[in-house]
Amino acid sequence: MGAFGGGIFQAVKGFRNSPAGVNHRLRGSMMAIKSRAPQLGGSFAVWGGLFSMIDCGLVKVRGKEDPWNSITSGAMTGAILAARNGPVAMVGSAAMGGILLALIEGAGILLTRFASSQFPTGPQFAEEPVPMSATVFGDYAQYQ
């Protein structure tokens, strides 16, 4: 997913930054894809793997699956990946990761509520069930 999205982004970037002429621009686009898309795909894979590991760990430790696990996982992933750049970068990346995941989780919750409100559920049983009389089965006592 990261390589595909990165490939599209790098194709546009390479096309725009190449000299005039369709052949030059297409060649520049392909060179940008070949040089940068695998790196973006690898970075996305590292981010996704670390996020999933932290998320599953939080589910195990907390014993419940809720949006707070994803938000915390996003913040912790951002902090861990920015650790080599110092504590200020860690705090900034943690805040951005937490905010990004909070927005994603919030959008998911709103979408679920909106979609479920389109299909209201009525009462399961409109009236109290009436017990069947014993004469329904006739003389067959074993069925009562």
GROMACS .gro file of C-alpha atoms in nm:
model
  144
    1MET     CA    1   0.000   0.000   0.000
    2GLY     CA    2   0.283   0.237   0.082
    3ALA     CA    3   0.473   0.148  -0.235
    4PHE     CA    4   0.160   0.197  -0.447
    5GLY     CA    5   0.067   0.531  -0.289
    6GLY     CA    6   0.429   0.641  -0.287
    7GLY     CA    7   0.462   0.538  -0.650
    8ILE     CA    8   0.171   0.759  -0.752
    9PHE     CA    9   0.302   1.052  -0.548
   10GLN     CA   10   0.656   1.012  -0.684
   11ALA     CA   11   0.526   0.980  -1.042
   12VAL     CA   12   0.354   1.316  -1.015
   13LYS     CA   13   0.654   1.472  -0.843
   14GLY     CA   14   0.899   1.335  -1.102
   15PHE     CA   15   0.675   1.449  -1.387
   16ARG     CA   16   0.654   1.803  -1.250
   17ASN     CA   17   1.026   1.836  -1.174
   18SER     CA   18   1.151   1.709  -1.514
   19PRO     CA   19   1.252   1.931  -1.807
   20ALA     CA   20   0.995   2.024  -2.070
   21GLY     CA   21   0.891   1.760  -2.319
   22VAL     CA   22   0.671   1.457  -2.274
   23ASN     CA   23   0.954   1.204  -2.312
   24HIS     CA   24   1.171   1.382  -2.054
   25ARG     CA   25   0.880   1.411  -1.812
   26LEU     CA   26   0.780   1.045  -1.846
   27ARG     CA   27   1.142   0.936  -1.801
   28GLY     CA   28   1.174   1.162  -1.495
   29SER     CA   29   0.852   1.021  -1.357
   30MET     CA   30   0.974   0.662  -1.394
   31MET     CA   31   1.313   0.746  -1.239
   32ALA     CA   32   1.142   0.903  -0.938
   33ILE     CA   33   0.920   0.597  -0.896
   34LYS     CA   34   1.214   0.355  -0.917
   35SER     CA   35   1.427   0.550  -0.673
   36ARG     CA   36   1.177   0.654  -0.407
   37ALA     CA   37   0.868   0.426  -0.407
   38PRO     CA   38   1.045   0.122  -0.254
   39GLN     CA   39   1.178   0.338   0.027
   40LEU     CA   40   0.833   0.480   0.100
   41GLY     CA   41   0.685   0.129   0.089
   42GLY     CA   42   0.942   0.008   0.340
   43SER     CA   43   0.880   0.302   0.570
   44PHE     CA   44   0.507   0.239   0.555
   45ALA     CA   45   0.564  -0.128   0.636
   46VAL     CA   46   0.778  -0.039   0.939
   47TRP     CA   47   0.517   0.208   1.062
   48GLY     CA   48   0.233  -0.040   1.011
   49GLY     CA   49   0.419  -0.325   1.180
   50LEU     CA   50   0.514  -0.118   1.482
   51PHE     CA   51   0.163   0.026   1.510
   52SER     CA   52   0.005  -0.320   1.495
   53MET     CA   53   0.249  -0.459   1.751
   54ILE     CA   54   0.173  -0.179   1.998
   55ASP     CA   55  -0.202  -0.199   1.929
   56CYS     CA   56  -0.215  -0.575   1.990
   57GLY     CA   57  -0.003  -0.533   2.303
   58LEU     CA   58  -0.242  -0.272   2.440
   59VAL     CA   59  -0.541  -0.495   2.367
   60LYS     CA   60  -0.372  -0.776   2.561
   61VAL     CA   61  -0.268  -0.557   2.855
   62ARG     CA   62  -0.592  -0.357   2.885
   63GLY     CA   63  -0.821  -0.647   2.804
   64LYS     CA   64  -1.052  -0.445   2.580
   65GLU     CA   65  -1.061  -0.321   2.225
   66ASP     CA   66  -1.162   0.042   2.192
   67PRO     CA   67  -1.050   0.357   2.006
   68TRP     CA   68  -0.810   0.451   2.285
   69ASN     CA   69  -0.585   0.161   2.187
   70SER     CA   70  -0.546   0.296   1.832
   71ILE     CA   71  -0.495   0.654   1.947
   72THR     CA   72  -0.232   0.550   2.199
   73SER     CA   73  -0.067   0.321   1.945
   74GLY     CA   74  -0.043   0.603   1.693
   75ALA     CA   75   0.115   0.833   1.949
   76MET     CA   76   0.361   0.570   2.069
   77THR     CA   77   0.453   0.472   1.713
   78GLY     CA   78   0.525   0.833   1.624
   79ALA     CA   79   0.739   0.876   1.934
   80ILE     CA   80   0.938   0.557   1.876
   81LEU     CA   81   1.007   0.632   1.511
   82ALA     CA   82   1.126   0.985   1.597
   83ALA     CA   83   1.346   0.871   1.887
   84ARG     CA   84   1.671   0.922   1.694
   85ASN     CA   85   1.588   1.290   1.640
   86GLY     CA   86   1.563   1.378   2.009
   87PRO     CA   87   1.295   1.432   2.271
   88VAL     CA   88   1.142   1.740   2.108
   89ALA     CA   89   1.086   1.549   1.784
   90MET     CA   90   0.949   1.255   1.982
   91VAL     CA   91   0.688   1.473   2.151
   92GLY     CA   92   0.589   1.636   1.823
   93SER     CA   93   0.561   1.305   1.639
   94ALA     CA   94   0.369   1.150   1.927
   95ALA     CA   95   0.123   1.439   1.923
   96MET     CA   96   0.079   1.419   1.546
   97GLY     CA   97   0.038   1.040   1.555
   98GLY     CA   98  -0.218   1.060   1.834
   99ILE     CA   99  -0.411   1.341   1.666
  100LEU     CA  100  -0.410   1.163   1.330
  101LEU     CA  101  -0.539   0.838   1.479
  102ALA     CA  102  -0.796   1.026   1.689
  103LEU     CA  103  -0.929   1.188   1.371
  104ILE     CA  104  -0.942   0.851   1.194
  105GLU     CA  105  -1.117   0.682   1.487
  106GLY     CA  106  -1.359   0.973   1.527
  107ALA     CA  107  -1.447   0.963   1.158
  108GLY     CA  108  -1.506   0.588   1.186
  109ILE     CA  109  -1.735   0.632   1.486
  110LEU     CA  110  -1.932   0.911   1.315
  111LEU     CA  111  -1.965   0.707   0.997
  112THR     CA  112  -2.088   0.406   1.193
  113ARG     CA  113  -2.346   0.614   1.381
  114PHE     CA  114  -2.465   0.778   1.061
  115ALA     CA  115  -2.493   0.448   0.878
  116SER     CA  116  -2.675   0.278   1.165
  117SER     CA  117  -2.925   0.564   1.198
  118GLN     CA  118  -3.043   0.499   0.843
  119PHE     CA  119  -3.172   0.157   0.943
  120PRO     CA  120  -3.373   0.200   1.263
  121THR     CA  121  -3.462  -0.117   1.446
  122GLY     CA  122  -3.819  -0.167   1.558
  123PRO     CA  123  -3.929  -0.363   1.859
  124GLN     CA  124  -3.836  -0.730   1.834
  125PHE     CA  125  -4.181  -0.849   1.941
  126ALA     CA  126  -4.472  -0.614   1.892
  127GLU     CA  127  -4.696  -0.790   2.141
  128GLU     CA  128  -4.666  -1.032   2.426
  129PRO     CA  129  -4.661  -1.392   2.299
  130VAL     CA  130  -4.973  -1.595   2.378
  131PRO     CA  131  -4.914  -1.944   2.521
  132MET     CA  132  -5.065  -2.226   2.321
  133SER     CA  133  -5.354  -2.417   2.469
  134ALA     CA  134  -5.321  -2.782   2.559
  135THR     CA  135  -5.596  -2.882   2.317
  136VAL     CA  136  -5.387  -2.789   2.015
  137PHE     CA  137  -5.205  -3.122   2.030
  138GLY     CA  138  -5.515  -3.330   2.092
  139ASP     CA  139  -5.466  -3.640   2.300
  140TYR     CA  140  -5.092  -3.659   2.245
  141ALA     CA  141  -4.962  -3.586   2.595
  142GLN     CA  142  -4.600  -3.658   2.504
  143TYR     CA  143  -4.591  -3.341   2.293
  144GLN     CA  144  -4.696  -3.112   2.576
   0.00000   0.00000   0.00000
